[in-house]
XYZ file of C-alpha atoms in Angstrom:
739
model
C 117.373 91.074 138.301
C 113.586 91.493 138.312
C 113.777 92.641 141.899
C 116.546 95.154 141.129
C 114.599 96.856 138.293
C 111.425 96.961 140.349
C 113.290 98.440 143.317
C 114.928 101.051 141.082
C 111.521 102.095 139.811
C 110.293 102.600 143.339
C 113.387 104.609 144.230
C 112.978 106.869 141.211
C 109.322 107.450 141.884
C 109.343 107.803 145.655
C 112.941 108.026 146.880
C 114.164 111.307 148.269
C 111.986 114.376 148.779
C 110.665 114.732 145.218
C 107.304 113.225 144.285
C 106.426 113.821 140.632
C 102.857 114.496 139.554
C 101.430 112.274 136.853
C 101.911 113.890 133.433
C 98.742 114.837 131.560
C 98.817 115.126 127.741
C 96.148 117.379 126.227
C 97.135 117.837 122.571
C 99.595 116.802 119.837
C 100.299 119.129 116.900
C 102.662 119.679 113.994
C 105.323 122.150 115.181
C 104.624 124.583 112.325
C 101.079 124.079 110.994
C 99.307 123.747 114.368
C 96.491 121.891 112.598
C 94.173 120.650 115.298
C 93.231 117.020 115.991
C 89.822 116.224 114.555
C 90.372 118.066 111.282
C 90.601 116.023 108.060
C 94.140 117.277 107.325
C 95.545 116.373 110.758
C 98.365 113.877 111.222
C 101.914 113.457 112.533
C 104.333 111.919 109.979
C 107.401 109.862 110.939
C 110.517 112.031 111.033
C 108.531 115.187 111.810
C 108.919 117.696 114.623
C 105.767 117.839 116.738
C 104.721 119.383 120.022
C 103.118 117.719 123.014
C 100.992 119.981 125.218
C 99.824 119.258 128.727
C 100.786 119.547 132.380
C 103.452 117.845 134.471
C 105.306 116.815 131.325
C 108.668 117.695 132.854
C 109.956 118.586 136.291
C 112.387 121.144 134.892
C 112.968 123.298 131.823
C 115.595 122.338 129.255
C 115.626 124.333 126.012
C 119.315 123.907 125.195
C 118.528 121.882 122.023
C 121.892 120.131 122.092
C 122.923 117.655 119.392
C 122.824 114.744 119.204
C 119.266 114.764 120.488
C 118.368 112.176 123.104
C 115.240 110.202 123.956
C 115.651 111.072 127.634
C 115.916 114.689 128.713
C 116.226 115.243 132.460
C 114.084 112.194 133.152
C 111.358 112.957 130.610
C 110.720 110.346 127.922
C 108.042 109.790 125.289
C 106.767 106.454 123.993
C 104.651 105.913 120.845
C 103.032 102.581 119.957
C 101.394 102.008 116.560
C 100.377 98.621 115.150
C 102.240 96.872 117.968
C 105.521 98.706 117.279
C 106.895 100.993 120.003
C 109.277 103.856 119.256
C 110.773 106.594 121.426
C 110.829 110.137 119.993
C 113.975 112.211 120.393
C 113.520 115.426 122.364
C 114.468 118.964 121.333
C 113.287 120.619 124.537
C 111.102 120.060 127.578
C 108.889 122.374 129.593
C 106.353 121.428 132.257
C 103.595 122.284 129.764
C 105.166 121.437 126.385
C 107.633 119.078 124.721
C 109.233 119.430 121.302
C 109.905 115.963 119.885
C 110.791 114.190 116.640
C 108.692 111.147 115.786
C 111.109 108.317 114.860
C 111.421 107.419 111.185
C 110.499 103.796 111.935
C 107.106 104.627 113.452
C 104.405 102.805 111.428
C 101.523 104.646 109.799
C 98.199 104.257 111.607
C 96.331 105.146 114.776
C 98.254 104.471 117.969
C 98.950 105.818 121.429
C 101.465 108.187 123.009
C 102.644 108.226 126.610
C 104.864 110.739 128.434
C 106.907 109.627 131.436
C 108.479 111.985 133.949
C 110.376 110.922 137.026
C 108.848 107.439 137.036
C 105.288 108.676 136.545
C 103.572 108.011 133.207
C 100.652 109.768 131.606
C 97.560 108.012 130.393
C 97.908 106.877 126.794
C 96.469 109.394 124.324
C 95.664 108.806 120.642
C 98.171 109.723 117.940
C 97.374 109.664 114.227
C 100.532 108.818 112.260
C 100.392 109.529 108.516
C 102.995 109.164 105.799
C 103.183 112.860 104.887
C 101.490 116.041 106.144
C 103.680 119.126 105.813
C 103.505 122.158 108.074
C 104.836 125.471 106.697
C 106.842 127.859 108.880
C 105.151 131.285 109.083
C 106.447 134.708 110.119
C 104.358 134.763 113.287
C 105.315 131.196 114.206
C 101.644 130.355 114.784
C 100.845 128.506 111.554
C 98.880 131.227 109.756
C 99.638 134.375 107.799
C 102.648 134.943 105.524
C 105.197 132.142 105.094
C 108.797 132.549 106.179
C 110.188 131.703 102.713
C 113.624 132.339 101.190
C 115.399 132.578 97.866
C 118.214 130.125 97.113
C 120.692 132.431 98.899
C 118.469 132.299 101.998
C 117.420 135.939 101.699
C 113.839 136.192 103.037
C 111.058 136.676 100.484
C 109.396 140.016 101.329
C 107.310 142.696 99.629
C 110.527 144.482 98.612
C 112.268 141.221 97.714
C 109.396 139.228 96.196
C 109.463 135.890 94.443
C 109.187 136.039 90.659
C 107.762 133.604 88.079
C 110.166 130.761 87.377
C 112.316 131.460 90.452
C 113.461 128.636 92.749
C 112.480 129.396 96.353
C 112.519 127.413 99.602
C 110.005 126.816 102.384
C 110.940 125.523 105.827
C 108.681 123.318 107.908
C 108.194 119.724 108.970
C 106.251 116.656 107.907
C 107.474 115.743 104.406
C 107.630 112.135 105.587
C 109.951 109.366 106.752
C 113.594 109.211 105.701
C 115.006 105.898 106.990
C 118.568 107.047 106.179
C 118.427 109.667 108.946
C 118.602 109.099 112.693
C 116.514 112.039 114.061
C 119.389 112.905 116.412
C 122.486 114.297 114.734
C 123.149 117.619 113.032
C 123.545 117.869 110.123
C 121.033 115.360 108.786
C 121.460 113.773 105.367
C 119.851 115.777 102.558
C 117.973 113.024 100.731
C 115.383 114.068 98.162
C 112.291 112.076 99.186
C 110.980 111.622 95.663
C 109.079 108.503 96.730
C 106.634 110.658 98.705
C 103.764 112.180 96.734
C 103.629 115.807 97.888
C 102.364 118.678 95.735
C 102.850 122.421 96.230
C 100.306 124.977 94.978
C 101.190 128.675 94.595
C 98.200 130.870 93.838
C 96.223 127.680 93.213
C 98.631 126.544 90.478
C 100.741 123.403 90.828
C 104.429 124.255 91.296
C 107.330 121.987 90.337
C 109.094 120.577 93.416
C 112.887 120.498 93.081
C 113.698 119.032 96.513
C 111.726 117.864 99.527
C 113.536 116.379 102.499
C 115.480 117.117 105.639
C 117.239 120.344 106.419
C 120.444 120.029 108.453
C 118.292 119.797 111.587
C 116.490 116.646 112.799
C 112.776 116.757 112.091
C 112.991 120.036 110.162
C 112.426 119.942 106.401
C 113.134 122.132 103.410
C 110.990 122.171 100.274
C 112.478 123.841 97.179
C 109.921 124.753 94.492
C 109.831 126.752 91.298
C 107.288 129.573 91.267
C 105.044 128.751 88.279
C 106.374 130.541 85.219
C 102.837 131.226 83.995
C 99.270 130.907 85.207
C 99.808 131.748 88.873
C 98.460 135.069 90.166
C 100.876 137.727 91.356
C 100.473 139.951 94.404
C 101.822 140.554 97.871
C 99.569 137.865 99.384
C 99.701 134.966 96.926
C 98.538 131.760 98.575
C 100.754 128.717 99.239
C 99.617 125.250 100.336
C 101.049 121.744 100.075
C 99.106 118.523 99.667
C 100.045 114.906 100.422
C 97.275 112.605 99.231
C 94.180 114.297 100.630
C 96.065 115.955 103.513
C 96.642 119.685 103.074
C 99.106 121.822 104.992
C 98.369 125.078 106.718
C 97.610 127.875 104.220
C 100.167 130.690 103.988
C 101.080 133.475 101.550
C 104.157 134.862 99.808
C 104.696 138.048 97.783
C 105.021 137.343 94.049
C 105.906 140.127 91.602
C 105.450 140.112 87.874
C 108.437 139.389 85.669
C 110.869 142.310 85.843
C 109.074 144.041 88.741
C 111.119 145.060 91.795
C 108.174 145.022 94.216
C 104.898 143.196 94.554
C 101.619 145.055 94.167
C 97.874 144.583 94.604
C 94.899 146.546 93.247
C 93.361 146.508 96.724
C 94.797 149.499 98.584
C 94.602 147.784 101.980
C 97.119 145.192 100.852
C 99.606 147.416 99.067
C 99.627 150.142 101.740
C 100.178 147.663 104.550
C 103.611 146.678 103.217
C 105.177 149.894 104.552
C 104.321 148.860 108.127
C 105.877 145.408 108.095
C 108.540 144.766 110.689
C 107.195 147.225 113.240
C 106.759 145.912 116.761
C 103.559 147.886 117.320
C 100.997 149.315 114.899
C 97.781 151.291 115.511
C 95.145 150.703 112.844
C 91.521 151.609 112.213
C 89.043 149.555 110.176
C 85.615 150.816 109.073
C 82.970 149.034 107.001
C 79.424 149.438 105.736
C 77.774 146.253 104.447
C 74.347 145.354 103.106
C 73.618 141.665 103.687
C 71.154 139.099 102.380
C 71.179 135.749 104.176
C 69.478 132.754 102.554
C 68.115 130.749 105.499
C 65.593 127.970 106.089
C 63.078 130.731 106.809
C 63.765 132.471 103.507
C 65.885 135.538 102.647
C 66.791 137.741 105.610
C 68.047 141.262 104.785
C 70.122 143.429 107.107
C 72.633 146.270 106.902
C 75.354 147.184 109.355
C 78.194 149.648 109.825
C 81.133 148.791 112.082
C 84.392 150.265 113.296
C 87.362 149.095 115.314
C 90.625 150.780 116.316
C 93.328 148.563 117.760
C 97.008 148.237 118.489
C 99.094 145.086 118.162
C 102.310 143.817 116.652
C 102.583 144.288 112.913
C 103.035 140.519 112.455
C 99.793 139.704 114.278
C 97.659 142.339 112.527
C 99.235 141.384 109.204
C 98.300 137.752 109.792
C 94.773 138.657 110.908
C 94.181 140.669 107.730
C 95.318 137.745 105.604
C 93.204 135.281 107.603
C 90.186 137.570 107.163
C 90.544 137.182 103.391
C 92.716 140.085 102.295
C 94.711 137.899 99.925
C 95.816 138.701 96.401
C 93.345 138.293 93.566
C 93.210 134.671 92.470
C 94.357 133.327 95.848
C 92.624 131.654 98.802
C 93.385 131.293 102.487
C 92.163 128.818 105.119
C 92.142 129.715 108.804
C 91.489 127.717 111.974
C 90.391 130.990 113.569
C 93.215 130.993 116.084
C 94.964 134.130 117.304
C 98.151 135.109 119.090
C 96.002 137.063 121.531
C 93.374 139.782 121.610
C 94.694 143.194 120.491
C 94.291 146.246 122.682
C 91.306 148.354 121.600
C 91.693 152.109 121.060
C 88.840 154.584 121.576
C 87.801 157.279 119.116
C 85.091 158.891 121.185
C 81.678 157.680 122.338
C 80.382 157.278 118.768
C 81.197 157.612 115.069
C 78.937 159.028 112.383
C 78.082 157.475 109.014
C 76.513 159.687 106.357
C 74.781 158.025 103.391
C 74.348 159.101 99.753
C 71.142 161.015 100.616
C 72.703 162.702 103.685
C 70.921 160.322 106.050
C 72.998 159.624 109.145
C 73.578 156.778 111.571
C 75.513 156.704 114.838
C 78.000 153.910 115.521
C 77.944 153.832 119.312
C 80.877 152.485 121.310
C 80.251 149.416 123.498
C 83.220 148.245 125.533
C 83.921 144.537 125.198
C 82.120 144.099 121.888
C 83.931 143.051 118.717
C 83.764 145.350 116.879
C 83.188 147.987 119.583
C 81.609 150.532 117.208
C 78.463 149.262 115.456
C 75.111 150.375 114.085
C 72.221 148.461 112.539
C 71.102 150.453 109.499
C 67.628 151.054 108.117
C 66.598 148.832 105.211
C 66.907 151.679 102.673
C 70.085 153.217 104.102
C 72.235 151.493 101.444
C 70.605 151.999 98.013
C 70.448 148.977 95.699
C 72.785 150.765 93.272
C 75.327 151.532 96.001
C 76.753 155.006 96.493
C 79.220 157.052 98.511
C 79.304 156.869 102.310
C 81.301 159.053 104.694
C 82.639 158.020 108.094
C 83.584 160.749 110.556
C 84.789 160.811 114.122
C 85.494 163.450 116.708
C 88.641 163.316 118.734
C 88.655 160.477 121.266
C 91.043 159.645 124.064
C 93.398 157.775 121.705
C 92.282 158.484 118.130
C 92.005 161.959 116.605
C 89.449 163.525 114.239
C 88.933 161.915 110.841
C 86.628 162.074 107.847
C 86.811 159.524 105.034
C 84.515 158.552 102.165
C 84.121 155.120 100.598
C 82.190 154.064 97.486
C 79.955 150.995 97.606
C 79.585 149.432 94.136
C 76.384 147.745 92.908
C 76.167 144.123 94.071
C 76.899 141.131 91.896
C 74.153 138.565 91.311
C 75.153 135.063 92.410
C 73.747 133.032 89.529
C 74.486 129.435 90.632
C 73.889 129.450 94.374
C 72.211 126.040 94.050
C 75.614 124.498 93.238
C 76.490 124.853 96.909
C 73.904 122.216 97.821
C 75.871 119.439 96.095
C 79.604 119.996 96.519
C 82.112 117.472 95.203
C 85.114 118.199 97.392
C 87.624 116.531 95.067
C 86.489 118.679 92.108
C 86.394 122.066 93.837
C 83.407 124.406 93.599
C 82.858 126.950 90.823
C 80.784 130.038 91.671
C 79.319 132.245 88.930
C 77.958 135.772 89.150
C 76.879 138.687 87.042
C 79.056 141.704 87.702
C 77.301 144.774 89.027
C 80.406 146.935 88.593
C 83.633 146.650 86.643
C 85.648 148.304 89.416
C 84.829 146.058 92.348
C 86.134 142.890 93.909
C 84.460 139.720 95.123
C 85.473 138.076 98.375
C 84.288 134.459 98.420
C 84.185 133.140 101.938
C 82.925 130.200 103.917
C 82.811 128.803 107.406
C 82.478 125.259 108.716
C 82.013 124.432 112.379
C 83.088 120.826 112.864
C 81.367 118.295 115.068
C 84.455 118.400 117.316
C 83.846 122.116 117.909
C 86.659 123.327 115.639
C 85.712 126.314 113.498
C 87.508 126.597 110.148
C 86.949 129.397 107.643
C 88.268 130.241 104.192
C 88.340 133.206 101.854
C 89.225 133.693 98.189
C 89.636 136.960 96.283
C 88.477 137.606 92.702
C 87.887 140.481 90.302
C 84.183 141.200 90.021
C 84.503 141.494 86.241
C 85.733 137.888 85.971
C 82.245 136.577 86.702
C 83.516 133.260 88.021
C 85.882 131.638 90.506
C 86.638 128.013 91.390
C 87.337 127.234 95.022
C 90.231 124.728 94.784
C 89.832 121.189 96.150
C 92.686 121.870 98.593
C 90.532 124.514 100.316
C 87.503 122.254 100.664
C 89.633 119.330 101.853
C 90.858 121.496 104.741
C 87.343 121.904 106.170
C 85.758 119.625 108.804
C 84.202 116.589 107.123
C 81.255 116.554 109.530
C 79.726 119.827 110.627
C 77.206 121.309 113.005
C 76.865 124.431 110.850
C 78.322 125.771 107.608
C 77.897 128.807 105.377
C 79.098 130.149 102.025
C 78.984 133.746 100.862
C 80.026 136.419 98.375
C 80.996 139.952 99.404
C 81.165 142.566 96.662
C 83.191 145.624 97.633
C 84.819 148.536 95.897
C 88.257 150.114 96.193
C 89.039 150.799 99.839
C 89.639 154.290 101.186
C 92.545 155.089 103.482
C 92.686 157.794 106.124
C 95.132 159.191 108.640
C 94.743 160.941 111.977
C 96.493 161.362 115.297
C 96.986 158.059 117.085
C 96.748 155.885 113.962
C 99.492 154.500 111.760
C 97.000 153.336 109.182
C 93.251 153.521 108.652
C 91.058 152.049 105.933
C 87.375 151.842 105.068
C 85.425 149.702 102.633
C 81.826 148.961 101.788
C 79.827 146.441 99.800
C 77.008 143.942 99.470
C 77.050 140.458 100.929
C 75.056 137.335 100.030
C 75.393 134.281 102.248
C 73.661 130.907 102.315
C 73.467 128.218 104.953
C 74.845 124.775 104.099
C 74.294 121.362 105.635
C 78.005 120.713 105.073
C 80.741 121.266 102.542
C 79.808 118.065 100.769
C 81.898 115.035 100.130
C 83.823 113.317 97.415
C 81.146 112.024 95.022
C 81.723 109.149 92.658
C 83.978 106.217 93.474
C 86.706 106.776 96.021
C 89.475 104.548 97.287
C 88.022 102.069 99.761
C 91.201 100.166 100.549
C 94.763 99.244 99.661
C 95.564 95.678 100.707
C 98.714 93.550 100.563
C 98.951 89.778 100.211
C 100.937 88.924 102.213
C 101.542 91.982 104.415
C 104.761 90.473 105.797
C 107.428 89.030 103.541
C 111.020 87.987 103.289
C 110.562 87.085 99.650
C 110.957 88.978 96.408
C 107.418 90.235 95.732
C 103.878 90.571 97.072
C 100.569 91.355 95.415
C 98.682 94.571 96.163
C 95.026 95.381 95.455
C 93.406 98.800 95.182
C 89.635 98.724 95.696
C 87.229 101.579 94.951
C 83.918 102.255 96.683
C 82.164 101.765 93.346
C 82.730 101.101 89.671
C 85.379 103.177 87.905
C 83.915 105.787 85.507
C 84.214 105.805 81.726
C 87.862 105.967 80.747
C 88.881 104.189 83.946
C 90.284 105.492 87.242
C 93.988 106.365 87.314
C 95.321 105.838 90.838
C 98.636 107.387 91.914
C 100.921 105.008 93.812
C 103.841 105.783 96.113
C 106.095 104.008 98.611
C 108.029 105.340 101.606
C 111.214 103.394 100.816
C 113.302 102.410 97.819
C 113.428 98.914 99.323
C 110.359 98.224 97.174
C 109.570 99.191 93.610
C 106.049 99.756 92.316
C 104.472 101.420 89.280
C 103.755 105.151 89.646
C 100.127 104.698 88.564
C 97.494 101.976 88.359
C 94.496 102.154 86.033
C 91.287 100.515 87.225
C 89.263 99.754 84.072
C 85.881 101.387 83.530
C 83.153 99.376 85.244
C 85.602 97.588 87.540
C 86.038 98.386 91.213
C 89.531 96.977 91.800
C 92.868 96.195 90.192
C 96.105 94.529 91.264
C 99.772 95.453 91.003
C 103.027 93.785 92.015
C 105.301 95.094 94.752
C 108.867 94.018 94.024
C 110.928 93.690 97.192
C 114.709 93.982 97.516
C 116.748 92.081 100.068
C 116.610 93.637 103.542
C 119.502 93.432 105.992
C 117.122 94.070 108.885
C 113.358 94.186 109.340
C 111.854 97.305 107.751
C 108.302 98.628 107.479
C 107.389 100.274 104.179
C 104.259 102.421 103.774
C 102.501 102.169 100.421
C 99.898 104.756 99.435
C 97.244 104.926 96.711
C 95.599 108.279 95.870
C 92.584 109.045 93.664
C 90.270 112.059 93.427
C 91.830 113.709 96.460
C 91.521 110.817 98.894
C 93.907 108.006 99.630
C 94.513 104.743 101.449
C 97.694 103.323 102.955
C 99.053 99.890 103.809
C 102.196 98.834 105.665
C 104.438 96.080 104.313
C 106.805 94.447 106.804
C 109.976 93.251 105.045
C 112.098 90.767 106.969
C 115.583 89.630 105.994
C 115.562 86.566 103.775
C 116.333 83.596 106.017
C 116.851 79.874 105.775
C 116.503 77.337 108.561
C 118.855 78.482 111.309
C 120.583 75.653 113.114
C 124.133 76.930 113.695
C 123.050 79.020 116.672
C 120.876 76.404 118.368
C 121.484 75.788 122.038
C 121.069 77.118 125.565
C 122.419 80.552 126.401
C 123.299 82.023 129.781
C 124.943 85.282 130.612
C 124.733 88.621 132.350
C 123.954 92.250 131.588
C 124.389 95.710 133.116
C 123.060 99.198 132.509
C 121.941 102.424 134.144
C 118.582 103.994 134.816
C 117.801 107.542 133.717
C 118.578 108.584 137.272
C 122.044 107.027 137.170
C 121.324 103.914 139.233
C 123.227 100.804 138.121
C 121.381 97.596 137.265
C 122.694 94.170 136.309
C 121.674 90.537 136.329
C 121.606 87.180 134.603
C 120.006 86.022 131.381
C 118.906 82.547 130.300
C 117.654 81.822 126.808
C 117.423 79.106 124.162
C 117.630 79.258 120.376
C 115.899 76.683 118.212
C 116.051 77.061 114.414
C 115.982 80.846 114.575
C 113.390 81.149 117.359
C 114.766 82.706 120.544
C 113.030 82.134 123.900
C 114.040 84.038 127.051
C 113.292 82.794 130.592
C 115.535 85.098 132.656
C 115.398 87.948 133.719
C 111.793 87.688 132.497
C 109.750 86.002 129.826
C 110.328 87.037 126.226
C 110.979 85.897 122.694
C 112.683 86.989 119.528
C 114.580 85.763 116.483
C 118.091 84.993 115.321
C 118.618 85.304 111.562
C 120.915 83.195 109.395
C 123.519 85.966 109.494
C 123.375 86.137 113.293
C 121.185 89.222 113.800
C 119.431 88.809 117.145
C 116.409 90.771 118.356
C 114.188 89.970 121.326
C 111.980 91.588 123.917
C 111.629 90.876 127.627
C 108.684 91.682 129.913
C 109.811 92.078 133.518
C 106.758 91.079 135.568
C 104.713 93.677 133.704
C 106.879 96.428 135.200
C 109.427 97.176 132.494
C 109.542 96.360 128.793
C 113.042 95.856 127.392
C 114.127 95.586 123.759
C 117.437 93.894 122.870
C 119.262 93.891 119.551
C 122.680 92.872 118.347
C 124.565 90.177 116.455
C 126.062 86.753 117.041
C 129.376 85.792 115.439
C 130.481 82.151 115.147
C 134.122 81.115 115.311
C 134.352 77.380 115.022
C 132.024 75.982 117.642
C 132.218 79.126 119.786
C 129.839 82.066 119.372
C 130.423 85.653 120.491
C 127.782 88.373 120.307
C 127.360 92.005 121.263
C 124.476 94.446 121.310
C 122.495 97.051 123.189
C 119.231 97.171 125.099
C 116.746 99.739 126.367
C 113.854 99.496 128.801
C 110.862 101.678 129.564
C 108.989 102.197 132.847
C 111.594 102.854 134.197
C 114.044 103.969 131.537
C 117.199 101.796 131.468
C 119.889 101.534 128.804
C 122.886 99.260 128.524
C 124.930 96.879 126.384
C 125.169 93.104 126.166
C 127.616 90.382 125.142
C 127.105 86.675 124.449
C 129.407 83.684 124.167
C 128.863 80.056 123.443
C 131.582 77.813 124.628
C 131.980 74.507 122.849
C 128.596 73.463 121.471
C 125.864 73.471 122.523
C 126.133 75.943 125.417
C 125.602 79.592 124.476
C 125.680 82.610 126.793
C 123.417 85.482 125.925
C 124.012 88.339 128.327
C 123.607 92.038 128.781
C 126.179 94.340 130.236
């Protein structure tokens, strides 16, 4: 048998005219959030739909997405190993450069490896970070940023003309709520189980929203999350922010339109946002954007002042430009957005002549000269006194260019606000958020709070929040700060005061807008960390059980503060029961709780999580069936098996094994071991000369002194599947075979 499997592998890899290149895996991402590896909110949960990018991943293209899904699609398979447990994701589709797969529900939480095999060739193992829950929200552009593709309960899309309203139940689609052991990741429809055991919050406009349902949609790996729009407290507007949070892991940031009670349409005081709604749905839009900004940068060398005027005219799909505007910070007042600074592609630039003209309040003028290839292509550095300290009115004008006609538009720059607590940025407690205070320079302006963090891994993440200038204060939510790289090579935080935007129209443009303001920005070493005690560990004693309970310990990095530390607890399965919270007394650094365990019919792995101050720790409890000393199945087993490779080649052979008090030892067709439980459940693995790894499972049934058993098996490298039967004639001879 060993020779047959080895020969089949050689035939698959080298037989015939086809020689497959070794697959190369370059990246793993959530199918909807596209959060990049290396960011603090990255992870792939069990039961989630994720994408594998690379080269040579498949020798053909199969996007049929037929149910039930299979683990082998035209010879392409995926293997994931975490904490010594190997699972095989089911496949939605395969392309030479991308695979859509569902991570099996039984995959343990932790850091592991992923391998792609194609035509007998396997990729090098790449890291995979498996977490209990990390939701990705479906967006209109399908790229993980911009407006969410949300629906009302009748599955009518939420849009500017059909906005969500306070108190309404709405639904988001995505993936990554977390494991649901009752589902198989293959069939359609999936079971709609409300995964209440998973701690996942939803924030709309920065306000916590009540979750009605979170779990699978009818489709494997695809989730639905039903939430009530907060009845009070949440901001309204056409670009109200939405984010989910599981422990300290935040989803991608998106927006939805939310109208006030009784309103038919959403609205925003910023003209750019309200006017843009009329262009939604168009396949191509030509827009123009003009700005005049006075800037003060607080650097290690002291304050550095500069002023600049810019202009850009471009054409792109409405969805892409819409998403870019939102990612740049044009969200509704009271909302925030986080962007990984990714794009669907560079828009085509339109020309409006060789230069534009900016006229200041005192009739001074500056030329914005066009430079091909620059972004923005029209720019001018302004004299220090071009923008008066009190602001004023500025006029942009352009002569007819090759693609954009004449225009003349005026914009008012309000007086700047004074950032009164800039020093707070030097000591940021991520779990508490960051409150910025300012003195309003004008009652009619707005304040855009923005920041940027370039991670040590080279990933640049930015955020923006919108506030009324008259409010004098805004708190950047913890969810925003927790989305930023935890270690940085550079970081900045700034305030931009700007007045009502001006719109303009001309030949060649569908929409044009101009704005102006004052900007103050400071350099940061980083966006801080969680100060005070944080969760250091969650431990289980023992971590494997077939009993009724185990003890768990939550340990903090330091002493709990006055009043104690209330830790939120959750479990991935109803097989165990635990308290919802644990209080660590003031001055103490740890506390214990009991995990009550129900009887398991088969081995299950349960993930327990403890969350405090925005960070969390997890531990995996292995629950085995309760067993007694097994003697009724003792003896020597011989038998046979048969199966087929992924290429259709038949394989078969003999098996020899012994069972001694529940321990199963295999000597043929290769070395291996496993267990037989008191109720006859048999599981064992076989290593075929280091070439193929096979997993067997099934059950033994005793009838008098005879034993009959059946089951299935699967092998990797190469892929083989089949079934097995066992018999034991009169004691003590038992046949354990595979067919």
